[in-house]
JSON list of C-alpha atoms and ligand atoms in Angstrom, two decimals:
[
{"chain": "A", "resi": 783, "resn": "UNK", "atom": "CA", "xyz": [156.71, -48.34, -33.24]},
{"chain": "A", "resi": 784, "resn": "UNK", "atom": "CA", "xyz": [158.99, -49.44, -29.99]},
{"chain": "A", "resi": 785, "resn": "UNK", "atom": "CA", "xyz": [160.79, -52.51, -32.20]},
{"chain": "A", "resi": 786, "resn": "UNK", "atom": "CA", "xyz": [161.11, -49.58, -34.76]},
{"chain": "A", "resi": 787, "resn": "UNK", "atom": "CA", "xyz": [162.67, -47.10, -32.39]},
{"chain": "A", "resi": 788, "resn": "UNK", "atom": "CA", "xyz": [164.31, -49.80, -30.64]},
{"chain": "A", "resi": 789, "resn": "UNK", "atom": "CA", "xyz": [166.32, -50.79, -33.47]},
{"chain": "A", "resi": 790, "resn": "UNK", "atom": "CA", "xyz": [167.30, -47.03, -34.05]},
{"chain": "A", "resi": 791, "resn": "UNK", "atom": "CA", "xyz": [168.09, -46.63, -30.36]},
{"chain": "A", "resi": 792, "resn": "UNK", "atom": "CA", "xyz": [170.42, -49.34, -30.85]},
{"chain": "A", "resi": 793, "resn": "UNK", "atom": "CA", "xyz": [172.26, -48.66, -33.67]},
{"chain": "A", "resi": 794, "resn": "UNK", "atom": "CA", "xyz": [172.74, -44.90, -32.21]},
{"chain": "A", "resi": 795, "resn": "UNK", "atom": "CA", "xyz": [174.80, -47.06, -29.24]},
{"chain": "A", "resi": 796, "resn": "UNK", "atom": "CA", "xyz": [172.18, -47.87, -26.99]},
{"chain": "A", "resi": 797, "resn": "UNK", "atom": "CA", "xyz": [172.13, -50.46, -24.69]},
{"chain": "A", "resi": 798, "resn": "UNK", "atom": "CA", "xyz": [168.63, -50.34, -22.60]},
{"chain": "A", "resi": 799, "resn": "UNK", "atom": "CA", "xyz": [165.68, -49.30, -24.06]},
{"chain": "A", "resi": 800, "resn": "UNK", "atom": "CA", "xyz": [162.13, -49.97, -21.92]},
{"chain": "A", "resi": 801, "resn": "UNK", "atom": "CA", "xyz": [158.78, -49.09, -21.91]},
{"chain": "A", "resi": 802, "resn": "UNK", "atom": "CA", "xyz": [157.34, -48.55, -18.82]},
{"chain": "A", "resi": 803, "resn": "UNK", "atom": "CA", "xyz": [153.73, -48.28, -17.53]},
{"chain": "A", "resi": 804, "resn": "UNK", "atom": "CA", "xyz": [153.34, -44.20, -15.45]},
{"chain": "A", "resi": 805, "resn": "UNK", "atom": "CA", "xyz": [149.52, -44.34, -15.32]},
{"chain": "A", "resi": 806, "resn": "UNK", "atom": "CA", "xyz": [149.80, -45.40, -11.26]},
{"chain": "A", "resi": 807, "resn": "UNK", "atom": "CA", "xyz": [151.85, -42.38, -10.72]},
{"chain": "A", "resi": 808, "resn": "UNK", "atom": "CA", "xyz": [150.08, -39.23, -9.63]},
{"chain": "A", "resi": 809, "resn": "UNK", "atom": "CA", "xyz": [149.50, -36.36, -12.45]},
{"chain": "A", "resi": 810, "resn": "UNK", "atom": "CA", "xyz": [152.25, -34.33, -10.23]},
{"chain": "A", "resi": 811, "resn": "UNK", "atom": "CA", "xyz": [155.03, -37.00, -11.13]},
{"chain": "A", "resi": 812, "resn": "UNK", "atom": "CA", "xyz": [153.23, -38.39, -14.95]},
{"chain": "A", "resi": 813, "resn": "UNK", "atom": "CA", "xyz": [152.04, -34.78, -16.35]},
{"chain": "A", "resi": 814, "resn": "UNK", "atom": "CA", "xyz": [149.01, -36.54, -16.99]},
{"chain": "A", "resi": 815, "resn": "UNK", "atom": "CA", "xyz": [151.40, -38.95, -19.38]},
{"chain": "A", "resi": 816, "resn": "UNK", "atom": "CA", "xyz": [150.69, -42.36, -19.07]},
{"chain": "A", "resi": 817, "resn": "UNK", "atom": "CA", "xyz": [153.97, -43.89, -20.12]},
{"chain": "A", "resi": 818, "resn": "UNK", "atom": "CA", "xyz": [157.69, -43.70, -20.76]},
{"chain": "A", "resi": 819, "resn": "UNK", "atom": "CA", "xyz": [160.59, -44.81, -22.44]},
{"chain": "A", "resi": 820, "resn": "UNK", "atom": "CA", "xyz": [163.93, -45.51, -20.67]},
{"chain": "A", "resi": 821, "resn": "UNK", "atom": "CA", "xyz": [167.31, -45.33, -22.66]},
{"chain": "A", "resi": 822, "resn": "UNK", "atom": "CA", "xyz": [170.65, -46.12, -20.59]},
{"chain": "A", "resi": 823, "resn": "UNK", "atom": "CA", "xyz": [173.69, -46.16, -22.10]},
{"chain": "A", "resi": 824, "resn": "UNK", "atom": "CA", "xyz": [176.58, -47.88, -20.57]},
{"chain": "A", "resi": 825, "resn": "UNK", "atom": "CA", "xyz": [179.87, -46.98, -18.85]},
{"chain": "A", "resi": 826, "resn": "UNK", "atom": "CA", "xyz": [182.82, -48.87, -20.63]},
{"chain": "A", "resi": 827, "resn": "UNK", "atom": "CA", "xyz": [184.30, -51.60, -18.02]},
{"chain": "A", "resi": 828, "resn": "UNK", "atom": "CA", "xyz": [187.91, -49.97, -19.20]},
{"chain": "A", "resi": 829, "resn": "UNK", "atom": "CA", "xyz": [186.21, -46.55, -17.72]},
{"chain": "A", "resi": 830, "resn": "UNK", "atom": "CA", "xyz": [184.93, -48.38, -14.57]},
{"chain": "A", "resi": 831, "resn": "UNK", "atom": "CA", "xyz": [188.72, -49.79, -14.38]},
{"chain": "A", "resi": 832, "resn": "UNK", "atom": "CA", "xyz": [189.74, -46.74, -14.23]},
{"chain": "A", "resi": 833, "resn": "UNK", "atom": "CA", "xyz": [187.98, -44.56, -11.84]},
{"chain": "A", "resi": 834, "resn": "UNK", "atom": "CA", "xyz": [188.18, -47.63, -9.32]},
{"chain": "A", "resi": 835, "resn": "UNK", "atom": "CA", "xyz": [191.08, -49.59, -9.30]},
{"chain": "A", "resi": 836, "resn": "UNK", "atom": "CA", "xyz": [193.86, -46.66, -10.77]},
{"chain": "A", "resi": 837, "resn": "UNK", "atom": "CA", "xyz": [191.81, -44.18, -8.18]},
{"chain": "A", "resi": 838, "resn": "UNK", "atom": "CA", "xyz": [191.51, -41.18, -10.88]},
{"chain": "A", "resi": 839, "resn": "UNK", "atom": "CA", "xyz": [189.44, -38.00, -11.07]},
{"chain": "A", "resi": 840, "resn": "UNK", "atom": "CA", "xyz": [187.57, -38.48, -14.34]},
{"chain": "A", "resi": 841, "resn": "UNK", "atom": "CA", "xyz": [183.97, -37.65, -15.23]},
{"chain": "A", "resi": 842, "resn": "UNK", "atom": "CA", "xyz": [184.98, -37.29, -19.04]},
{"chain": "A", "resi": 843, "resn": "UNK", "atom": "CA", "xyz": [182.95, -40.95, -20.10]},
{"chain": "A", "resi": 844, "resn": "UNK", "atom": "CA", "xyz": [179.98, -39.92, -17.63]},
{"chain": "A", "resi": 845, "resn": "UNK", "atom": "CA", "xyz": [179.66, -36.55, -18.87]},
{"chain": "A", "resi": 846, "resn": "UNK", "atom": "CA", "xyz": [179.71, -37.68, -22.26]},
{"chain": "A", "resi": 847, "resn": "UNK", "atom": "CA", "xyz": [177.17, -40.73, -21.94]},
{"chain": "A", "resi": 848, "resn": "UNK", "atom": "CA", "xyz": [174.75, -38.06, -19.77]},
{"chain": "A", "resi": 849, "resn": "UNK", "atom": "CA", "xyz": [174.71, -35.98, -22.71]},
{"chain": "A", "resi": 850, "resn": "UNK", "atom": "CA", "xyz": [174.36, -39.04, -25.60]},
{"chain": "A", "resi": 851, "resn": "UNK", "atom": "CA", "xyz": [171.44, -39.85, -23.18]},
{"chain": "A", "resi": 852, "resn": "UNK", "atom": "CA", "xyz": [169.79, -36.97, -22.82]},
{"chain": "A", "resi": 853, "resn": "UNK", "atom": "CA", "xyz": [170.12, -35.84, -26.84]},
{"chain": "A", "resi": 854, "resn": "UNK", "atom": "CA", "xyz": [168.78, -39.57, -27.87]},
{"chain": "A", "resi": 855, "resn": "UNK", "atom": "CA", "xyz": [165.40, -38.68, -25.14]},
{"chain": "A", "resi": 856, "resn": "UNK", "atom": "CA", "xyz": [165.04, -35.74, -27.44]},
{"chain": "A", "resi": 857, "resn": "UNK", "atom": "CA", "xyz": [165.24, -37.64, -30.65]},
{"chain": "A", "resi": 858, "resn": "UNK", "atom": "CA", "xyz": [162.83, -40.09, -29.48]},
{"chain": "A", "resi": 859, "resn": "UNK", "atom": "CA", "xyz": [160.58, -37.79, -28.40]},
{"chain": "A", "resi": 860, "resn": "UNK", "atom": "CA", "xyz": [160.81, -35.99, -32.19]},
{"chain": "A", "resi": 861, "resn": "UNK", "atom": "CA", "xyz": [160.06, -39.38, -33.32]},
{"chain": "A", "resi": 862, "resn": "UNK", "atom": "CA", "xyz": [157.56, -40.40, -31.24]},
{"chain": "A", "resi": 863, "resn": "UNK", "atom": "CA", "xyz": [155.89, -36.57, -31.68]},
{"chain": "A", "resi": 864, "resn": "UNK", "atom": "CA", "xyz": [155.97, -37.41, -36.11]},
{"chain": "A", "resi": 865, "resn": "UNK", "atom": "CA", "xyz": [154.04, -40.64, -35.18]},
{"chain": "A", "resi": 866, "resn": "UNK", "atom": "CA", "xyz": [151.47, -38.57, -34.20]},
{"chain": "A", "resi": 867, "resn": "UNK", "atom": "CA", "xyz": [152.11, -39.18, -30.38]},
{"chain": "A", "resi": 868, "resn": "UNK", "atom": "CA", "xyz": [152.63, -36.48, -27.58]},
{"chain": "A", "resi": 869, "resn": "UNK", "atom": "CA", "xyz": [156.31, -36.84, -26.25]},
{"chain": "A", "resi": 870, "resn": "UNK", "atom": "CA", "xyz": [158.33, -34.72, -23.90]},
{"chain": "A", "resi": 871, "resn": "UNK", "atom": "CA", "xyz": [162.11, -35.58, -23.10]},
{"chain": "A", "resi": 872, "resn": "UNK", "atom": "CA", "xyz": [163.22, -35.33, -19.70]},
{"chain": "A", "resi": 873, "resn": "UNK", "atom": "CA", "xyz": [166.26, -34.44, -20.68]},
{"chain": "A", "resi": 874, "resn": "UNK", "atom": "CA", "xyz": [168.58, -31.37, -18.85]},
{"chain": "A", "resi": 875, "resn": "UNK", "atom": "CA", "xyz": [167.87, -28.72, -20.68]},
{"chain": "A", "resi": 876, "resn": "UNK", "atom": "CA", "xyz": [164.23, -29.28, -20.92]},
{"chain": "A", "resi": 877, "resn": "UNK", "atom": "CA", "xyz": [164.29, -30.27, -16.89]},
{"chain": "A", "resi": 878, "resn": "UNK", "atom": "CA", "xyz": [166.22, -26.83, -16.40]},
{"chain": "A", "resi": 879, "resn": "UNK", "atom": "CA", "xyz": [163.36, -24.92, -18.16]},
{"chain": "A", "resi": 880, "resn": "UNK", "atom": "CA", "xyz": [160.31, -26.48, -16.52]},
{"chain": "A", "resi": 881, "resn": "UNK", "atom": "CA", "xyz": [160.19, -29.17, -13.75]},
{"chain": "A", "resi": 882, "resn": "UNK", "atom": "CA", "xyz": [163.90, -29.16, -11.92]},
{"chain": "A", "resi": 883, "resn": "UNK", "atom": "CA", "xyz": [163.42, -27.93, -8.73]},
{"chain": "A", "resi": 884, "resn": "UNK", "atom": "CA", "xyz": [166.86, -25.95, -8.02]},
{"chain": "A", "resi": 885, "resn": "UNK", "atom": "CA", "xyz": [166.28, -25.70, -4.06]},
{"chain": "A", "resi": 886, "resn": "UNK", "atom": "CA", "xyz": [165.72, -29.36, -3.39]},
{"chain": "A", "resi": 887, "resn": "UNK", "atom": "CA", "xyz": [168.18, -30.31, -6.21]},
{"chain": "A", "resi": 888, "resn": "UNK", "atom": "CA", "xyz": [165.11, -32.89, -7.78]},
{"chain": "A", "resi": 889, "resn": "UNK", "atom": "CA", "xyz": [162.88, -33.25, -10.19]},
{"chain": "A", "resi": 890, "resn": "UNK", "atom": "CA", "xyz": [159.57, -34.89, -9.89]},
{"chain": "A", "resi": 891, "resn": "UNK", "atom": "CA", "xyz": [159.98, -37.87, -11.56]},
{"chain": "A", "resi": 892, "resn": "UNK", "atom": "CA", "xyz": [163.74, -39.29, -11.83]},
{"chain": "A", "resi": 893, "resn": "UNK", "atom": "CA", "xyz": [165.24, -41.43, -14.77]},
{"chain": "A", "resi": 894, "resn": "UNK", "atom": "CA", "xyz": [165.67, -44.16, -11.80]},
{"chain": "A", "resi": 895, "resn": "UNK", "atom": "CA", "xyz": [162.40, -44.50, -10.59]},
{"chain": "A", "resi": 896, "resn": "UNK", "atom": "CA", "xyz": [160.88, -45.09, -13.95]},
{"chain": "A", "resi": 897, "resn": "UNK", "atom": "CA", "xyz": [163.92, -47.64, -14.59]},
{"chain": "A", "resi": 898, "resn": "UNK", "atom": "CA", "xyz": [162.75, -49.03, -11.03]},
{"chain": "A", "resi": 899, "resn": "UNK", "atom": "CA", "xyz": [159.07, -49.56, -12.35]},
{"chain": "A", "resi": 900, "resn": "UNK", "atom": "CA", "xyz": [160.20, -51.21, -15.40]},
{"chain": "A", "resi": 901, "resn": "UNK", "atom": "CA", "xyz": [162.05, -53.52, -13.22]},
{"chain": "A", "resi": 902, "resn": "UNK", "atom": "CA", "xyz": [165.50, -52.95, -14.41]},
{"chain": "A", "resi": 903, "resn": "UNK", "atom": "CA", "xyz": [167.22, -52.16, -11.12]},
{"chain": "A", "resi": 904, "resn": "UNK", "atom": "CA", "xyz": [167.10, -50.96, -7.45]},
{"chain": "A", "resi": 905, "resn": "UNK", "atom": "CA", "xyz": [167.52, -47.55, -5.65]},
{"chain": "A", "resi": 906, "resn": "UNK", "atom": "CA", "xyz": [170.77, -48.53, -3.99]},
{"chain": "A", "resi": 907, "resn": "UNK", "atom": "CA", "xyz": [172.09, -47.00, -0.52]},
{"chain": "A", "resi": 908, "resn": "UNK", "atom": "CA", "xyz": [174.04, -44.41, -2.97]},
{"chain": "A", "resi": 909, "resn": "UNK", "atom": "CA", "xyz": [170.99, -43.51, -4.28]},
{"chain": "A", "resi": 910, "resn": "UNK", "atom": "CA", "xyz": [172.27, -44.51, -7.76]},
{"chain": "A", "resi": 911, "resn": "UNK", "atom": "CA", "xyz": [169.88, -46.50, -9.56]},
{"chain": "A", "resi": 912, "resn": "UNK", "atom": "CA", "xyz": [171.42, -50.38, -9.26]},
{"chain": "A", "resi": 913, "resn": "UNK", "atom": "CA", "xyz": [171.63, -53.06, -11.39]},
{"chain": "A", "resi": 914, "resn": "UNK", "atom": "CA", "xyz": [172.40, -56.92, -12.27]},
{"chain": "A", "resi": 915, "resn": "UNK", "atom": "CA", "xyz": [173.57, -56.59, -15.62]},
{"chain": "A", "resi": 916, "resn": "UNK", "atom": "CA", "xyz": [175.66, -53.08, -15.05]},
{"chain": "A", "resi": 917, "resn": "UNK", "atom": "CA", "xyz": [175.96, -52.01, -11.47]},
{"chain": "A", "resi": 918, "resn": "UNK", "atom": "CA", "xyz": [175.39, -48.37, -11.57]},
{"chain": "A", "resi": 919, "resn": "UNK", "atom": "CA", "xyz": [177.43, -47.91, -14.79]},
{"chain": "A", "resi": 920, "resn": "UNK", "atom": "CA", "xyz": [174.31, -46.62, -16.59]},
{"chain": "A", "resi": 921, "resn": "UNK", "atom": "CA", "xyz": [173.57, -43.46, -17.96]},
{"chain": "A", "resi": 922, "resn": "UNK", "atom": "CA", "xyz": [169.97, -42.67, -18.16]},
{"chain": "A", "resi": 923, "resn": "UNK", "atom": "CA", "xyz": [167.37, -40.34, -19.88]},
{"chain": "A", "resi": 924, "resn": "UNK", "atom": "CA", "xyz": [163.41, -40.64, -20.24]},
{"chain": "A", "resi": 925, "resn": "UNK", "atom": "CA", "xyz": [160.63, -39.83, -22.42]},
{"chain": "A", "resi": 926, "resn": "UNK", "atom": "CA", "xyz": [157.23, -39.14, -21.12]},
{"chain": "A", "resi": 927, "resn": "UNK", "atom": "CA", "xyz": [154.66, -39.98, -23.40]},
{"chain": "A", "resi": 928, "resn": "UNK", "atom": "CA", "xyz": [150.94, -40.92, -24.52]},
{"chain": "A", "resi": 929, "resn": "UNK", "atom": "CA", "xyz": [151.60, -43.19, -27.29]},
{"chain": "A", "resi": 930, "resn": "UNK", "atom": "CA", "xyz": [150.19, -46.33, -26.94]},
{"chain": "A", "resi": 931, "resn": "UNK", "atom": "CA", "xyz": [153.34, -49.11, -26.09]},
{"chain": "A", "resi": 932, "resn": "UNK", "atom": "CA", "xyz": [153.32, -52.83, -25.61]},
{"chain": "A", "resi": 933, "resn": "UNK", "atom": "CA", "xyz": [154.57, -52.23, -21.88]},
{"chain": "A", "resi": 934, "resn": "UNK", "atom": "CA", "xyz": [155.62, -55.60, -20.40]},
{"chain": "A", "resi": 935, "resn": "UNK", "atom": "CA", "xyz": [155.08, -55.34, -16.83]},
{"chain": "A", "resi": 936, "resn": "UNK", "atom": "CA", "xyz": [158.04, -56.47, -14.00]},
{"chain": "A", "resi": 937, "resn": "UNK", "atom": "CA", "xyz": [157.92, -56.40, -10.47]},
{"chain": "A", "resi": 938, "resn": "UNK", "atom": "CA", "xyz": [159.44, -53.71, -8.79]},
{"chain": "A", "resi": 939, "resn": "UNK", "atom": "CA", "xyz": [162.95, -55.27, -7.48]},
{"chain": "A", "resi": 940, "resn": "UNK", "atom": "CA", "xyz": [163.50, -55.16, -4.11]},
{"chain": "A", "resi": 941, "resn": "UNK", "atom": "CA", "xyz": [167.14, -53.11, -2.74]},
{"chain": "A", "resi": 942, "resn": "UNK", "atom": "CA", "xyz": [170.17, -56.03, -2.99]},
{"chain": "A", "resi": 943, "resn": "UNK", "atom": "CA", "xyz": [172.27, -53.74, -1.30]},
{"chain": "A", "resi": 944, "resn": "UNK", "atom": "CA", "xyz": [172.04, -56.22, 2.21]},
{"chain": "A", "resi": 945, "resn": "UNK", "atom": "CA", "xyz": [174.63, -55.83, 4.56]},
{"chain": "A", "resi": 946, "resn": "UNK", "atom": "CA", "xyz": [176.94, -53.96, 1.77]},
{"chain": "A", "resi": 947, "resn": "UNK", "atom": "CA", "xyz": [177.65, -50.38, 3.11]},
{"chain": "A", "resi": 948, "resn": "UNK", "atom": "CA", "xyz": [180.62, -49.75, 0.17]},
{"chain": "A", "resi": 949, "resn": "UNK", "atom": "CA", "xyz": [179.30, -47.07, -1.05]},
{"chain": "A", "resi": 950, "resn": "UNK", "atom": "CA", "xyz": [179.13, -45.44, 2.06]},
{"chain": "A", "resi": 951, "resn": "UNK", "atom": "CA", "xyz": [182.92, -46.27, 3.30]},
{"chain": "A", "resi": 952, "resn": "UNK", "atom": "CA", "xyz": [184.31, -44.81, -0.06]},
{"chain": "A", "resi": 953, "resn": "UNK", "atom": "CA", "xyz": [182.15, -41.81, -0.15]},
{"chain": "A", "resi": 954, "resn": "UNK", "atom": "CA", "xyz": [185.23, -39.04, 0.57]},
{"chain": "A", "resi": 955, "resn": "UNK", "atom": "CA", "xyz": [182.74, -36.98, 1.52]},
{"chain": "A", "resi": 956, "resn": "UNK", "atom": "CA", "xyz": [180.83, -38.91, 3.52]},
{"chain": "A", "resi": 957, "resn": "UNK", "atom": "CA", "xyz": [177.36, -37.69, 2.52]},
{"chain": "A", "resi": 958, "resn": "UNK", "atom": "CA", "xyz": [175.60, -41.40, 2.08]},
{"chain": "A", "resi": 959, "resn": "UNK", "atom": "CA", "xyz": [174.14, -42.54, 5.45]},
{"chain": "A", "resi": 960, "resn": "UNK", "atom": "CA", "xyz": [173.58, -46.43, 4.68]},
{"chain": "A", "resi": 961, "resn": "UNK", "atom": "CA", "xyz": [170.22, -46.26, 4.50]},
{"chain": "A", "resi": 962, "resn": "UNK", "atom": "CA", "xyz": [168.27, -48.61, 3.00]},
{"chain": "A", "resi": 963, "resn": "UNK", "atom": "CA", "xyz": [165.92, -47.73, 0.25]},
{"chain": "A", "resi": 964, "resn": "UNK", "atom": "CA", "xyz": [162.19, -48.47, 0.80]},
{"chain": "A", "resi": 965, "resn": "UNK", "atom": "CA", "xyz": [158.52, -46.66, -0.44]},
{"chain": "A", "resi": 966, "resn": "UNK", "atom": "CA", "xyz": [158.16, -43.18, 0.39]},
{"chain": "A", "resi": 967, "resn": "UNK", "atom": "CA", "xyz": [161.53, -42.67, 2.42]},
{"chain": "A", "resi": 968, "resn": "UNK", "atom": "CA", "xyz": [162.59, -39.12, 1.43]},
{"chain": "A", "resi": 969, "resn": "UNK", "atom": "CA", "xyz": [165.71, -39.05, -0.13]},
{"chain": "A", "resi": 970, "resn": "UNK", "atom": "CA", "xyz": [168.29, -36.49, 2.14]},
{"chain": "A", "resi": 971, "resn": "UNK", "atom": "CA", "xyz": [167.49, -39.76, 4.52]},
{"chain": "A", "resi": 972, "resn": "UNK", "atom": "CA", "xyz": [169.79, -41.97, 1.96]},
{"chain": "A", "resi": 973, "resn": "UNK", "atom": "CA", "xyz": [172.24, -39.16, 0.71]},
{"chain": "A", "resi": 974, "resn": "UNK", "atom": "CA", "xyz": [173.32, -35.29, 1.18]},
{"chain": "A", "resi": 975, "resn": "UNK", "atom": "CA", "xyz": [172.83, -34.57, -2.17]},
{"chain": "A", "resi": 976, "resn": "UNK", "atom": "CA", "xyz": [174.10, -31.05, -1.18]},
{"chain": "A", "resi": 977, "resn": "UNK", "atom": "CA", "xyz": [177.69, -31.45, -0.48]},
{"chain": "A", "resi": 978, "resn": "UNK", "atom": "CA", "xyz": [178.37, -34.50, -2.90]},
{"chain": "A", "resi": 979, "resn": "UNK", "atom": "CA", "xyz": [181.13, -34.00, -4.98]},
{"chain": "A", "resi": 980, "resn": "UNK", "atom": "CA", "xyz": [180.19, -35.93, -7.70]},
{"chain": "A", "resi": 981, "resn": "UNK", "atom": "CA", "xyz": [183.53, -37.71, -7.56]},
{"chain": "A", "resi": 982, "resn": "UNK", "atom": "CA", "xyz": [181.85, -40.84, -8.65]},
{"chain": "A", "resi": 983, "resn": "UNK", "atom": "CA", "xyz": [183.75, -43.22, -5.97]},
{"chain": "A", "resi": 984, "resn": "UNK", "atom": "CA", "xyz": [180.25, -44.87, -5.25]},
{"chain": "A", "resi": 985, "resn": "UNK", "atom": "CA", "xyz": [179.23, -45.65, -8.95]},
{"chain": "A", "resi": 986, "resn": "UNK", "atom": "CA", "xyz": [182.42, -47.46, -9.64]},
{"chain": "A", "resi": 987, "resn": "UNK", "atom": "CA", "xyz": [182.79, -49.14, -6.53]},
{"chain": "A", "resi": 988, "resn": "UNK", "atom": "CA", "xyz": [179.61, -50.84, -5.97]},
{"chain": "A", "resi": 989, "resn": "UNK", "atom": "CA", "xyz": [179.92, -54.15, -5.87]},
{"chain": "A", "resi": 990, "resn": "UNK", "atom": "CA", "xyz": [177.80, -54.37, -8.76]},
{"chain": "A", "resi": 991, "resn": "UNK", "atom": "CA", "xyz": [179.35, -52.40, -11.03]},
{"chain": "A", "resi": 992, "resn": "UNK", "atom": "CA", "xyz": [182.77, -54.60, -9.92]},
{"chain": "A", "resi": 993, "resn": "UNK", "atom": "CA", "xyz": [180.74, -57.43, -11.09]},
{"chain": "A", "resi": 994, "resn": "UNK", "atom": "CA", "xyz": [179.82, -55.80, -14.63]},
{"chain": "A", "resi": 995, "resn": "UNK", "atom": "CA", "xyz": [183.36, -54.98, -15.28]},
{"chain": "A", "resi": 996, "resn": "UNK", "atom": "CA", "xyz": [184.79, -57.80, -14.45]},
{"chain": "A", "resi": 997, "resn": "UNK", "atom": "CA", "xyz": [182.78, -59.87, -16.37]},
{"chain": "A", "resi": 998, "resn": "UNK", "atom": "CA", "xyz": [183.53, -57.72, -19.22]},
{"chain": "A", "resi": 999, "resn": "UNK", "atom": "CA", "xyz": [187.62, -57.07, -18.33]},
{"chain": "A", "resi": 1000, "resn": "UNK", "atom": "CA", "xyz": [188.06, -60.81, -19.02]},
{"chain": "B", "resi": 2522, "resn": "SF4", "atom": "S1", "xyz": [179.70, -39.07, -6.07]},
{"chain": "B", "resi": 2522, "resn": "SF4", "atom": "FE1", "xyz": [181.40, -39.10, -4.59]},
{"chain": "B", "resi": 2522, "resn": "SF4", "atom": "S2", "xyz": [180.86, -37.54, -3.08]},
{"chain": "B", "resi": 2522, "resn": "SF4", "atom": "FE2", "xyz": [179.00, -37.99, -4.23]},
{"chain": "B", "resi": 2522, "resn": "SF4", "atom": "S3", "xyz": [177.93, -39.57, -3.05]},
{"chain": "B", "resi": 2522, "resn": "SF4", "atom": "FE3", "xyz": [179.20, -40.64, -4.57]},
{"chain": "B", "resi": 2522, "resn": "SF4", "atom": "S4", "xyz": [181.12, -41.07, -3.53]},
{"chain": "B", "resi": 2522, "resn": "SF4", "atom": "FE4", "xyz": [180.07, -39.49, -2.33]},
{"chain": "B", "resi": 2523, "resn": "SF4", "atom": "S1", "xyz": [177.92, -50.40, -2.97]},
{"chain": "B", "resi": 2523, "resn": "SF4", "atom": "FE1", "xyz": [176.72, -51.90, -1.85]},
{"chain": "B", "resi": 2523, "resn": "SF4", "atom": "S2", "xyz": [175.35, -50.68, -0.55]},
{"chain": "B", "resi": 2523, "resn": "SF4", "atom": "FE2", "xyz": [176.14, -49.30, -2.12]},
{"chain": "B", "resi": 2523, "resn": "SF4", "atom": "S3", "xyz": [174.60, -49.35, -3.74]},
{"chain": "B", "resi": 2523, "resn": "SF4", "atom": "FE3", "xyz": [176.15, -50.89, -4.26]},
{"chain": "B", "resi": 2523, "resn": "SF4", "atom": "S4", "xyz": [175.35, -52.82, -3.38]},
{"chain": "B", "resi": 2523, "resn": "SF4", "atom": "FE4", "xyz": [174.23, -51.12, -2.43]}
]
């Protein structure tokens, strides 16, 4: 089934699709799922360009790749649901209707971590889920699920962020503290979530997401 929706994921402009073990998770943050699919679509290096080196105001690609994202979750979990599986998409609309806290501004199991326990990426000092093939320039969704997938387990990569506090000198609004990610830290310790301005300075500066467009620019 995952080549098989793989393949489809692809050709409907995909460019990471995982499946990633939940059953360690608590029934709070699984639903009493046992695994998910990841699907990230990319930012286009031209895009990255862009918001970071001609200093524009632009969430047009991001808003548009957030939606992609979150309408392919709900197609997967359509197809997963006529396999005979149970699947529910984490996608907005669903979130806004069931699990999305509104006060805290979270929900109880983010797109990143599960990208984190497939071993795609790090929680960066933006908070932004971080990665060696794209930077931050991903847009993610997730499918919670109990259909049986050949999950390949990866170890959890540890932040790469080091001494790099970019994120944190670009922020205009200065809502990211430079603190390092690490188990259980609580998340207003890292960012302010209330008062960003979802300008997206920190997504296209990191100095991984430089790295991703460059490569890609050339
Ligand atoms: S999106 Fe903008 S305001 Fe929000 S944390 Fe990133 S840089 Fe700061
Ligand atoms: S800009 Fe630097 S500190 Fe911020 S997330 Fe990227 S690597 Fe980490």
């Amino acid at each position: 089934m995952l080549i098989e929706l793989n393949f489809e994921l692809e050709e409907r402009g995909v460019n990471v699709v995982r499946a990633v073990d939940l059953s360690m998770l608590q029934a709070k943050e699984n639903r009493g799922y046992h695994a998910a699919i990841l699907i990230g679509i990319a930012l286009s290096p031209g895009y990255i360009f862009r918001l970071s080196k001609e200093n524009i105001l632009d969430v047009s690609e991001f808003s548009e790749k957030e939606a992609a994202a979150d309408k392919l979750a709900e197609w997967t979990a359509d197809f997963i649901r006529l396999k005979g599986y149970k699947a529910y998409a984490q996608s907005e609309r669903n979130l806004i209707n069931g699990f999305y806290d509104v006060d805290t501004k979270a929900t109880p199991l983010p797109h990143k971590k599960i990208a984190m326990l497939a071993g795609l990426g790090w929680i960066g000092k933006s908070n932004l889920l971080v990665t060696r093939e794209y930077g931050s320039a991903l847009c993610m969704c997730s499918v919670l699920t109990n259909a049986p997938l050949p999950i390949q387990h990866k170890p959890i990569i540890r932040p790469l962020c080091g001494k790099c506090n970019v994120c944190r000198d670009i922020c205009p609004a200065k809502v990211i503290h430079g603190s390092n990610w690490e188990e259980g830290i609580h998340r207003d310790l890292i960012v302010d979530v209330y008062h960003c301005e979802t300008c997206l300075k920190c997504l296209a500066h990191c100095i991984w997401t430089q790295k991703y467009m460059k490569k890609h620019l050339k």
